[in-house]
CSV table of C-alpha atoms and ligand atoms in Angstrom, one decimal:
chain,number,residue,atom,x,y,z
A,21,MET,CA,126.5,44.2,143.4
A,22,ALA,CA,128.8,46.1,141.0
A,23,ASN,CA,126.9,45.1,137.9
A,24,SER,CA,123.4,45.8,139.0
A,25,LYS,CA,120.8,48.6,139.2
A,26,ILE,CA,118.0,47.9,141.5
A,27,ALA,CA,115.7,49.9,143.8
A,28,ASP,CA,116.9,49.0,147.3
A,29,PRO,CA,119.6,46.5,148.3
A,30,GLY,CA,118.2,46.5,151.8
A,31,LEU,CA,115.3,44.4,150.6
A,32,ALA,CA,117.5,41.3,149.9
A,33,GLY,CA,116.6,39.5,153.1
A,34,ALA,CA,112.9,39.7,152.4
A,35,GLY,CA,113.5,38.7,148.8
A,36,LYS,CA,115.5,35.6,149.8
A,37,LEU,CA,112.7,34.3,152.0
A,38,LYS,CA,110.3,34.7,149.0
A,39,VAL,CA,112.7,32.8,146.7
A,40,ALA,CA,113.0,30.0,149.2
A,41,TRP,CA,109.2,29.7,149.4
A,42,ALA,CA,109.1,29.5,145.6
A,43,GLU,CA,111.8,26.9,145.5
A,44,SER,CA,109.8,24.7,147.8
A,45,ARG,CA,106.9,24.8,145.3
A,46,MET,CA,108.9,24.2,142.1
A,47,PRO,CA,110.0,20.6,142.5
A,48,VAL,CA,110.3,19.9,138.7
A,49,LEU,CA,112.7,22.8,138.2
A,50,MET,CA,114.6,21.9,141.4
A,51,ALA,CA,115.0,18.3,140.2
A,52,LEU,CA,116.4,19.5,136.9
A,53,ARG,CA,118.7,21.9,138.8
A,54,ALA,CA,120.1,18.9,140.8
A,55,GLU,CA,120.6,16.9,137.6
A,56,HIS,CA,122.3,19.7,135.5
A,57,GLU,CA,124.3,21.1,138.4
A,58,LYS,CA,126.4,18.0,138.2
A,59,ALA,CA,126.5,17.9,134.4
A,60,LYS,CA,127.2,21.7,134.2
A,61,SER,CA,125.1,21.6,131.0
A,62,LEU,CA,125.3,25.4,130.4
A,63,LYS,CA,129.0,25.8,131.2
A,64,GLY,CA,130.4,28.7,129.2
A,65,MET,CA,127.0,30.1,128.2
A,66,ARG,CA,126.1,33.7,128.8
A,67,VAL,CA,122.4,34.1,129.1
A,68,ALA,CA,120.7,37.5,128.8
A,69,GLY,CA,117.2,37.3,130.2
A,70,CYS,CA,114.3,39.8,129.8
A,71,LEU,CA,111.5,38.4,132.0
A,72,HIS,CA,109.5,39.6,135.0
A,73,VAL,CA,111.7,39.7,138.1
A,74,THR,CA,109.6,37.6,140.5
A,75,LYS,CA,110.4,34.9,143.0
A,76,GLU,CA,109.8,32.2,140.4
A,77,THR,CA,112.1,33.9,138.0
A,78,ALA,CA,114.8,34.0,140.7
A,79,VAL,CA,114.5,30.2,141.0
A,80,LEU,CA,115.0,29.9,137.2
A,81,VAL,CA,118.0,32.3,137.3
A,82,GLN,CA,119.6,30.3,140.2
A,83,THR,CA,119.0,27.1,138.2
A,84,LEU,CA,120.7,28.5,135.1
A,85,ILE,CA,123.7,29.5,137.3
A,86,ALA,CA,123.8,26.1,138.9
A,87,ALA,CA,124.1,24.6,135.4
A,88,GLY,CA,127.1,26.7,134.8
A,89,ALA,CA,125.7,29.8,133.0
A,90,GLU,CA,126.6,33.4,133.5
A,91,ILE,CA,123.5,35.7,133.7
A,92,SER,CA,122.5,39.2,133.0
A,93,TRP,CA,118.8,40.0,133.6
A,94,SER,CA,116.2,42.8,133.1
A,95,GLY,CA,112.5,42.8,133.8
A,96,CYS,CA,110.1,42.7,130.8
A,97,ASN,CA,107.5,45.1,132.1
A,98,PRO,CA,107.9,48.5,133.8
A,99,LEU,CA,105.6,47.6,136.6
A,100,SER,CA,106.2,43.9,137.3
A,101,THR,CA,109.6,43.8,139.1
A,102,GLN,CA,109.5,42.6,142.7
A,103,ASP,CA,112.1,44.9,144.2
A,104,ASP,CA,112.9,42.5,147.1
A,105,VAL,CA,113.6,39.7,144.6
A,106,ALA,CA,115.8,41.9,142.5
A,107,ALA,CA,117.7,42.8,145.6
A,108,ALA,CA,118.1,39.1,146.6
A,109,LEU,CA,119.6,38.3,143.1
A,110,ALA,CA,121.9,41.3,143.2
A,111,ALA,CA,123.1,40.3,146.7
A,112,ASP,CA,124.2,37.0,145.3
A,113,GLY,CA,126.4,38.9,142.8
A,114,ILE,CA,124.0,38.4,139.8
A,115,SER,CA,123.8,41.2,137.3
A,116,VAL,CA,120.2,42.4,137.5
A,117,TYR,CA,118.9,45.6,136.0
A,118,ALA,CA,115.3,46.0,137.2
A,119,TRP,CA,113.1,48.0,139.5
A,120,HIS,CA,109.4,48.6,139.9
A,121,GLY,CA,108.1,51.7,138.2
A,122,GLN,CA,110.3,52.2,135.2
A,123,SER,CA,110.0,54.8,132.4
A,124,ARG,CA,110.3,53.5,128.8
A,125,ASP,CA,113.8,54.9,128.6
A,126,ASP,CA,114.7,53.1,131.9
A,127,PHE,CA,113.3,49.9,130.4
A,128,TYR,CA,115.5,49.9,127.3
A,129,TRP,CA,118.5,51.2,129.3
A,130,CYS,CA,118.2,48.0,131.4
A,131,ILE,CA,118.0,45.8,128.3
A,132,ASP,CA,121.0,47.4,126.8
A,133,LYS,CA,123.0,46.9,130.0
A,134,THR,CA,122.2,43.1,129.8
A,135,LEU,CA,123.7,43.0,126.3
A,136,GLU,CA,127.0,44.4,127.4
A,137,PHE,CA,128.3,41.0,128.3
A,138,LYS,CA,127.7,39.7,124.7
A,139,PRO,CA,125.2,36.9,125.4
A,140,THR,CA,125.4,33.5,123.7
A,141,LEU,CA,121.7,32.7,124.6
A,142,THR,CA,118.7,35.0,125.1
A,143,LEU,CA,115.5,34.4,127.0
A,144,ASP,CA,112.6,36.7,126.4
A,145,ASP,CA,109.0,37.3,127.6
A,146,GLY,CA,107.4,39.5,124.9
A,147,ALA,CA,110.3,39.6,122.5
A,148,ASP,CA,111.6,43.1,123.4
A,149,LEU,CA,115.1,41.8,124.0
A,150,ILE,CA,115.3,40.0,120.7
A,151,VAL,CA,113.8,42.9,118.8
A,152,ARG,CA,116.3,45.2,120.5
A,153,ILE,CA,119.2,42.9,119.3
A,154,HIS,CA,117.7,42.7,115.8
A,155,SER,CA,117.4,46.5,115.6
A,156,ALA,CA,120.2,48.1,117.6
A,157,ARG,CA,122.7,45.3,118.3
A,158,THR,CA,122.9,43.1,115.2
A,159,ASP,CA,126.6,42.9,115.8
A,160,LEU,CA,125.8,40.4,118.7
A,161,ALA,CA,123.7,38.0,116.5
A,162,PRO,CA,126.6,35.9,115.1
A,163,GLY,CA,127.7,35.0,118.7
A,164,ILE,CA,124.1,34.0,119.8
A,165,LEU,CA,123.3,30.3,119.5
A,166,GLY,CA,119.6,30.8,120.0
A,167,GLY,CA,116.8,32.2,122.2
A,168,THR,CA,113.6,31.3,123.9
A,169,GLU,CA,110.3,33.1,124.1
A,170,GLU,CA,107.9,32.7,127.0
A,171,THR,CA,104.6,34.3,125.9
A,172,THR,CA,101.9,34.2,123.2
A,173,THR,CA,102.5,37.9,122.2
A,174,GLY,CA,106.2,37.4,121.9
A,175,VAL,CA,105.8,34.2,119.8
A,176,HIS,CA,103.5,36.1,117.4
A,177,ARG,CA,106.1,38.9,117.0
A,178,LEU,CA,108.8,36.3,116.4
A,179,ARG,CA,106.8,34.3,113.9
A,180,ALA,CA,106.2,37.6,112.0
A,181,MET,CA,110.0,38.2,112.0
A,182,SER,CA,110.6,34.7,110.8
A,183,ASP,CA,108.0,34.9,108.1
A,184,ALA,CA,109.7,38.1,106.9
A,185,GLY,CA,113.0,36.3,106.8
A,186,LYS,CA,114.4,38.7,109.5
A,187,LEU,CA,115.3,36.2,112.2
A,188,LEU,CA,119.1,36.2,112.9
A,189,TYR,CA,119.1,33.1,115.2
A,190,PRO,CA,116.9,30.1,116.1
A,191,ILE,CA,114.1,30.6,118.6
A,192,ILE,CA,112.2,28.0,120.7
A,193,ALA,CA,108.6,29.0,121.4
A,194,VAL,CA,108.4,27.9,125.0
A,195,ASN,CA,104.9,29.3,125.2
A,196,ASP,CA,103.5,26.7,122.8
A,197,ALA,CA,104.5,23.7,124.9
A,198,ALA,CA,101.4,22.0,126.2
A,199,THR,CA,103.0,21.9,129.7
A,200,LYS,CA,103.2,25.7,129.4
A,201,SER,CA,100.1,27.1,127.7
A,202,ASP,CA,97.6,24.6,129.0
A,203,PHE,CA,98.6,25.4,132.6
A,204,ASP,CA,100.5,28.7,133.0
A,205,ASN,CA,98.2,30.6,130.6
A,206,VAL,CA,95.0,29.0,131.9
A,207,HIS,CA,95.5,28.4,135.6
A,208,GLY,CA,98.2,30.9,136.1
A,209,THR,CA,96.5,33.9,134.4
A,210,GLY,CA,93.1,32.8,135.8
A,211,GLN,CA,94.2,32.9,139.4
A,212,SER,CA,96.7,35.7,139.3
A,213,SER,CA,94.4,38.1,137.5
A,214,ILE,CA,91.7,37.6,140.0
A,215,ASP,CA,94.4,38.0,142.7
A,216,GLY,CA,95.5,41.3,141.2
A,217,ILE,CA,92.0,42.7,140.9
A,218,LEU,CA,91.2,41.8,144.5
A,219,ARG,CA,94.4,43.3,145.8
A,220,ALA,CA,93.8,46.5,143.9
A,221,THR,CA,90.1,46.9,144.7
A,222,SER,CA,89.1,44.6,147.7
A,223,ILE,CA,85.7,44.3,146.1
A,224,LEU,CA,83.2,41.4,146.4
A,225,LEU,CA,83.1,39.6,143.1
A,226,ALA,CA,79.9,37.6,143.8
A,227,GLY,CA,77.0,39.0,141.9
A,228,LYS,CA,79.1,41.2,139.6
A,229,THR,CA,79.0,41.2,135.8
A,230,PHE,CA,82.6,40.3,134.8
A,231,VAL,CA,83.5,41.0,131.1
A,232,VAL,CA,86.5,39.0,129.7
A,233,ALA,CA,87.8,40.2,126.3
A,234,GLY,CA,89.5,37.3,124.6
A,235,TYR,CA,88.8,33.6,125.1
A,236,GLY,CA,92.2,32.1,124.3
A,237,HIS,CA,94.0,30.0,126.9
A,238,CYS,CA,94.3,33.1,129.3
A,239,GLY,CA,90.7,34.3,128.8
A,240,ARG,CA,89.4,30.8,129.5
A,241,GLY,CA,91.3,30.6,132.7
A,242,VAL,CA,90.0,34.1,133.8
A,243,ALA,CA,86.4,33.4,132.8
A,244,SER,CA,86.3,30.1,134.7
A,245,ARG,CA,87.8,31.7,137.9
A,246,ALA,CA,85.3,34.6,137.7
A,247,ARG,CA,82.5,32.1,137.4
A,248,GLY,CA,83.9,30.3,140.4
A,249,MET,CA,83.7,33.6,142.3
A,250,ASN,CA,79.9,33.7,141.4
A,251,CYS,CA,80.2,36.4,138.8
A,252,ARG,CA,77.9,36.6,135.8
A,253,VAL,CA,80.6,36.2,133.1
A,254,VAL,CA,80.4,37.8,129.6
A,255,VAL,CA,82.9,37.0,126.9
A,256,CYS,CA,83.8,39.3,124.0
A,257,GLU,CA,85.7,37.6,121.1
A,258,VAL,CA,86.5,38.2,117.4
A,259,ASP,CA,87.2,34.6,116.6
A,260,PRO,CA,84.0,32.5,115.9
A,261,ILE,CA,85.5,29.3,117.2
A,262,ASN,CA,86.7,30.8,120.5
A,263,ALA,CA,83.3,32.6,120.8
A,264,LEU,CA,81.5,29.2,120.3
A,265,ARG,CA,83.8,27.6,122.9
A,266,ALA,CA,82.8,30.4,125.4
A,267,ALA,CA,79.1,30.0,124.5
A,268,MET,CA,79.2,26.2,125.0
A,269,ASP,CA,81.2,26.6,128.2
A,270,GLY,CA,78.1,28.4,129.4
A,271,PHE,CA,79.1,32.1,129.2
A,272,SER,CA,77.2,35.0,127.6
A,273,VAL,CA,78.9,36.1,124.4
A,274,MET,CA,78.4,39.6,123.0
A,275,PRO,CA,80.3,42.5,121.3
A,276,MET,CA,82.2,44.9,123.6
A,277,ASP,CA,79.8,47.7,122.4
A,278,GLU,CA,77.0,45.8,124.3
A,279,ALA,CA,79.0,44.5,127.2
A,280,ALA,CA,80.3,48.0,127.9
A,281,ALA,CA,77.0,49.1,129.3
A,282,ILE,CA,76.4,46.1,131.7
A,283,GLY,CA,79.9,45.2,133.0
A,284,ASP,CA,81.1,45.9,136.6
A,285,VAL,CA,84.6,44.6,135.9
A,286,PHE,CA,86.3,44.5,132.5
A,287,LEU,CA,89.5,42.5,131.9
A,288,THR,CA,91.3,42.4,128.5
A,289,VAL,CA,93.4,39.5,127.6
A,290,THR,CA,93.5,39.5,123.8
A,291,GLY,CA,97.0,40.5,122.7
A,292,VAL,CA,95.4,43.1,120.4
A,293,LYS,CA,95.2,46.9,120.8
A,294,ASP,CA,92.2,49.2,121.3
A,295,ILE,CA,89.9,46.6,122.8
A,296,VAL,CA,88.3,49.1,125.2
A,297,CYS,CA,88.2,52.7,123.9
A,298,LYS,CA,86.3,55.9,124.0
A,299,ARG,CA,82.8,54.8,122.9
A,300,HIS,CA,83.0,52.0,125.5
A,301,PHE,CA,84.0,54.3,128.4
A,302,GLN,CA,81.1,56.6,127.4
A,303,LYS,CA,78.7,53.7,128.0
A,304,MET,CA,80.1,52.3,131.2
A,305,LYS,CA,78.3,52.3,134.5
A,306,ASP,CA,79.4,54.5,137.4
A,307,GLY,CA,82.0,52.4,139.3
A,308,ALA,CA,83.1,50.2,136.5
A,309,ILE,CA,86.6,48.7,137.0
A,310,VAL,CA,88.8,48.3,133.9
A,311,CYS,CA,92.1,46.3,133.8
A,312,ASN,CA,94.3,44.2,131.5
A,313,ALA,CA,96.2,41.0,131.7
A,314,GLY,CA,97.6,41.0,128.1
A,315,HIS,CA,101.3,41.5,127.7
A,316,TYR,CA,101.2,45.1,126.5
A,317,ASP,CA,99.4,48.1,127.8
A,318,CYS,CA,97.7,48.9,124.5
A,319,GLU,CA,94.5,46.8,125.0
A,320,ILE,CA,92.8,49.7,126.9
A,321,ARG,CA,93.0,53.0,125.2
A,322,ILE,CA,94.2,55.0,128.2
A,323,PRO,CA,94.5,58.4,126.4
A,324,ASP,CA,90.7,58.0,125.6
A,325,LEU,CA,89.9,57.5,129.3
A,326,THR,CA,92.1,60.4,130.4
A,327,SER,CA,90.6,62.7,127.8
A,328,LEU,CA,87.1,62.0,129.1
A,329,ALA,CA,88.1,62.5,132.8
A,330,LYS,CA,88.0,65.8,134.5
A,331,LYS,CA,90.0,64.5,137.5
A,332,VAL,CA,92.2,61.4,138.1
A,333,THR,CA,93.0,60.3,141.6
A,334,GLU,CA,95.0,57.4,142.8
A,335,ILE,CA,92.6,56.1,145.5
A,336,ARG,CA,94.8,53.1,146.5
A,337,PRO,CA,97.8,51.3,145.1
A,338,ASN,CA,97.2,50.2,141.5
A,339,ASN,CA,93.8,51.9,141.4
A,340,GLU,CA,93.1,55.2,139.7
A,341,GLU,CA,89.7,56.8,139.8
A,342,HIS,CA,88.7,58.7,136.6
A,343,LEU,CA,85.9,61.2,137.4
A,344,MET,CA,84.0,61.8,134.2
A,345,ALA,CA,82.4,65.2,133.3
A,346,ASP,CA,78.9,63.6,133.9
A,347,GLY,CA,79.9,62.4,137.4
A,348,ARG,CA,80.5,58.7,136.6
A,349,ARG,CA,83.6,57.2,138.0
A,350,ILE,CA,85.7,54.6,136.1
A,351,TYR,CA,88.6,52.8,137.9
A,352,LEU,CA,91.7,51.8,135.9
A,353,LEU,CA,93.9,49.2,137.6
A,354,SER,CA,97.7,49.2,137.3
A,355,LYS,CA,97.7,51.8,134.6
A,356,GLY,CA,96.4,49.2,132.1
A,357,ARG,CA,99.5,47.1,132.5
A,358,LEU,CA,99.5,43.4,133.5
A,359,VAL,CA,97.2,43.5,136.6
A,360,ASN,CA,98.3,40.1,137.7
A,361,LEU,CA,102.0,41.1,137.9
A,362,ALA,CA,101.7,44.8,138.8
A,363,ALA,CA,99.0,44.5,141.5
A,364,ALA,CA,99.8,40.9,142.6
A,365,GLU,CA,102.8,38.5,142.3
A,366,GLY,CA,102.2,36.9,138.9
A,367,HIS,CA,101.3,33.3,138.5
A,368,PRO,CA,101.9,31.0,141.4
A,369,SER,CA,105.1,29.0,141.7
A,370,GLU,CA,103.5,25.6,141.1
A,371,VAL,CA,102.6,26.5,137.6
A,372,MET,CA,105.7,28.5,136.8
A,373,ASP,CA,107.5,25.3,137.7
A,374,MET,CA,106.5,23.7,134.4
A,375,SER,CA,107.0,26.9,132.3
A,376,PHE,CA,110.5,27.4,133.6
A,377,ALA,CA,111.4,23.7,133.3
A,378,ASN,CA,110.6,24.2,129.6
A,379,GLN,CA,112.7,27.3,129.5
A,380,PHE,CA,115.6,25.6,131.2
A,381,LEU,CA,115.5,22.5,128.9
A,382,SER,CA,115.1,24.6,125.8
A,383,LEU,CA,118.2,26.7,126.6
A,384,ILE,CA,120.2,23.5,127.1
A,385,ARG,CA,119.0,22.3,123.7
A,386,LEU,CA,120.0,25.6,122.1
A,387,ALA,CA,123.4,25.4,123.8
A,388,ARG,CA,124.0,22.0,122.4
A,389,GLU,CA,122.3,22.3,119.0
A,390,GLY,CA,121.8,26.0,118.3
A,391,ARG,CA,124.7,26.2,115.8
A,392,SER,CA,123.1,23.6,113.5
A,393,MET,CA,119.5,24.8,113.9
A,394,GLU,CA,117.7,27.0,111.3
A,395,LYS,CA,116.9,30.7,111.9
A,396,LYS,CA,113.2,30.0,112.5
A,397,VAL,CA,110.8,29.5,115.4
A,398,TYR,CA,110.8,26.0,116.7
A,399,THR,CA,108.1,24.4,118.9
A,400,ILE,CA,109.0,22.2,121.9
A,401,SER,CA,109.1,18.4,121.3
A,402,GLY,CA,106.3,16.2,122.5
A,403,GLU,CA,109.0,14.3,124.3
A,404,GLN,CA,110.0,17.3,126.4
A,405,ASP,CA,106.4,18.0,127.2
A,406,ARG,CA,105.8,14.4,128.3
A,407,THR,CA,109.0,14.4,130.5
A,408,ILE,CA,107.9,17.6,132.3
A,409,ALA,CA,104.3,16.4,132.7
A,410,SER,CA,105.5,13.0,134.1
A,411,LEU,CA,107.9,14.7,136.5
A,412,LYS,CA,105.1,17.1,137.7
A,413,LEU,CA,102.6,14.3,138.2
A,414,ALA,CA,105.2,12.4,140.2
A,415,THR,CA,105.8,15.4,142.5
A,416,MET,CA,102.0,15.6,142.9
A,417,GLY,CA,102.0,12.0,144.1
A,418,MET,CA,99.9,10.9,141.1
A,419,ARG,CA,100.4,7.7,139.1
A,420,ILE,CA,98.9,6.9,135.7
A,421,ASP,CA,98.2,3.8,133.7
A,422,SER,CA,100.4,2.4,130.9
A,423,LEU,CA,99.5,0.5,127.8
A,424,THR,CA,100.1,-3.2,127.5
A,425,GLY,CA,102.1,-4.5,124.5
A,426,GLU,CA,98.8,-5.8,123.1
A,427,GLN,CA,97.2,-2.4,123.4
A,428,VAL,CA,100.1,-0.7,121.6
A,429,ARG,CA,99.8,-3.3,118.8
A,430,TYR,CA,96.0,-2.6,118.6
A,431,GLN,CA,96.7,1.2,118.3
A,432,THR,CA,99.1,0.7,115.4
A,433,ASP,CA,97.1,-2.0,113.6
A,434,PHE,CA,94.7,-0.5,111.1
A,435,SER,CA,93.1,-3.9,110.2
A,436,SER,CA,91.0,-4.4,113.3
A,437,GLY,CA,87.7,-2.6,113.1
A,438,THR,CA,84.1,-3.5,113.7
B,26,ADE,N1,104.5,35.6,134.2
B,26,ADE,C1,103.4,35.4,134.9
B,26,ADE,N2,103.6,35.1,136.2
B,26,ADE,C2,104.9,35.1,136.4
B,26,ADE,C3,105.8,34.8,137.5
B,26,ADE,N3,105.3,34.5,138.7
B,26,ADE,N4,107.1,34.9,137.2
B,26,ADE,C4,107.6,35.2,136.0
B,26,ADE,N5,106.8,35.4,135.0
B,26,ADE,C5,105.5,35.4,135.1
């Protein structure tokens, strides 16, 4: 407990039950744990992590420890830490600096604490830890073999650093693995965002107009879940290809300036700032619900909303009523932060199983090869993706076909056509 700062150590028992539940639903990561516990593949590694403290993350942390690593951990969002899980980790003697409801200063204080043990590997979700090292603790960089990045927004930031020639150690973009972004971003964000909205509001979704801003992997998952709940789904996009995808997936597509007047629920998941701002709030219907599932809380311009409100009341957890001068009420969920993690528990364990298997194998690769890798952003190998997909399928009891030798020859023989 000595090297932790958490909300309440008394929550450890409840946290341990949650972590055990997650373990039972993360068979791929647990199989990798069993394998690398024997090999001690991360022996001597010090891993600083900055990623949502959830029951699934606890399974990853315990797996890293089983493989021989030392850990120091902070959350990557001021509202996403599950305090009971943080307590469970601290009770096991793991250094964890995280609690729900942090200020910006608290947030960076926690990151700085994790850096005190001079990591050899870093694990990020959003790139705040890496950017902190590159701005305030460059002295640590020579001792760091490499780092991983979990999310789309973080990968964008790191590619920008790499393009500017500023990256001080190699990064593996876990987000870009097929077994991550095609599942976690789509099915995880889809389900957990709806879960967060329902926990914060308890509304009926059927018959509502649900506006999704952004039709990348995450937006696609949310839009399809909202349709499954019998909403009329409207998609707002800036990219013509994504907009076309949405249109041909059967959704209405229109600019936010039009959608603002007809939406009952608005969810931003673009990775870009100022998606919903003053002129949109001015058009919204009485009772409109606004929330975000993108990494940062800049997609909804909250100062615009508060400047229009004559009164703000927290009417239930994660739900603030903004009473406008004209009598309309607009409801902002989770202060515009990730509604799926702040109001619910994040993505379900079954999908984090694959994301964190990718994290684990990527850290092992960096421990082995980081010294000889270039200071750039790497993508995950197709081989790792196929290994994880095969393991996941096997745990789901599903078998697939394999090509015969003749079929393989046919595939590689350009001479056989019509
Ligand atoms: N990101 C989204 N859901 C998550 C979860 N359950 N644990 C950790 N990070 C997440």
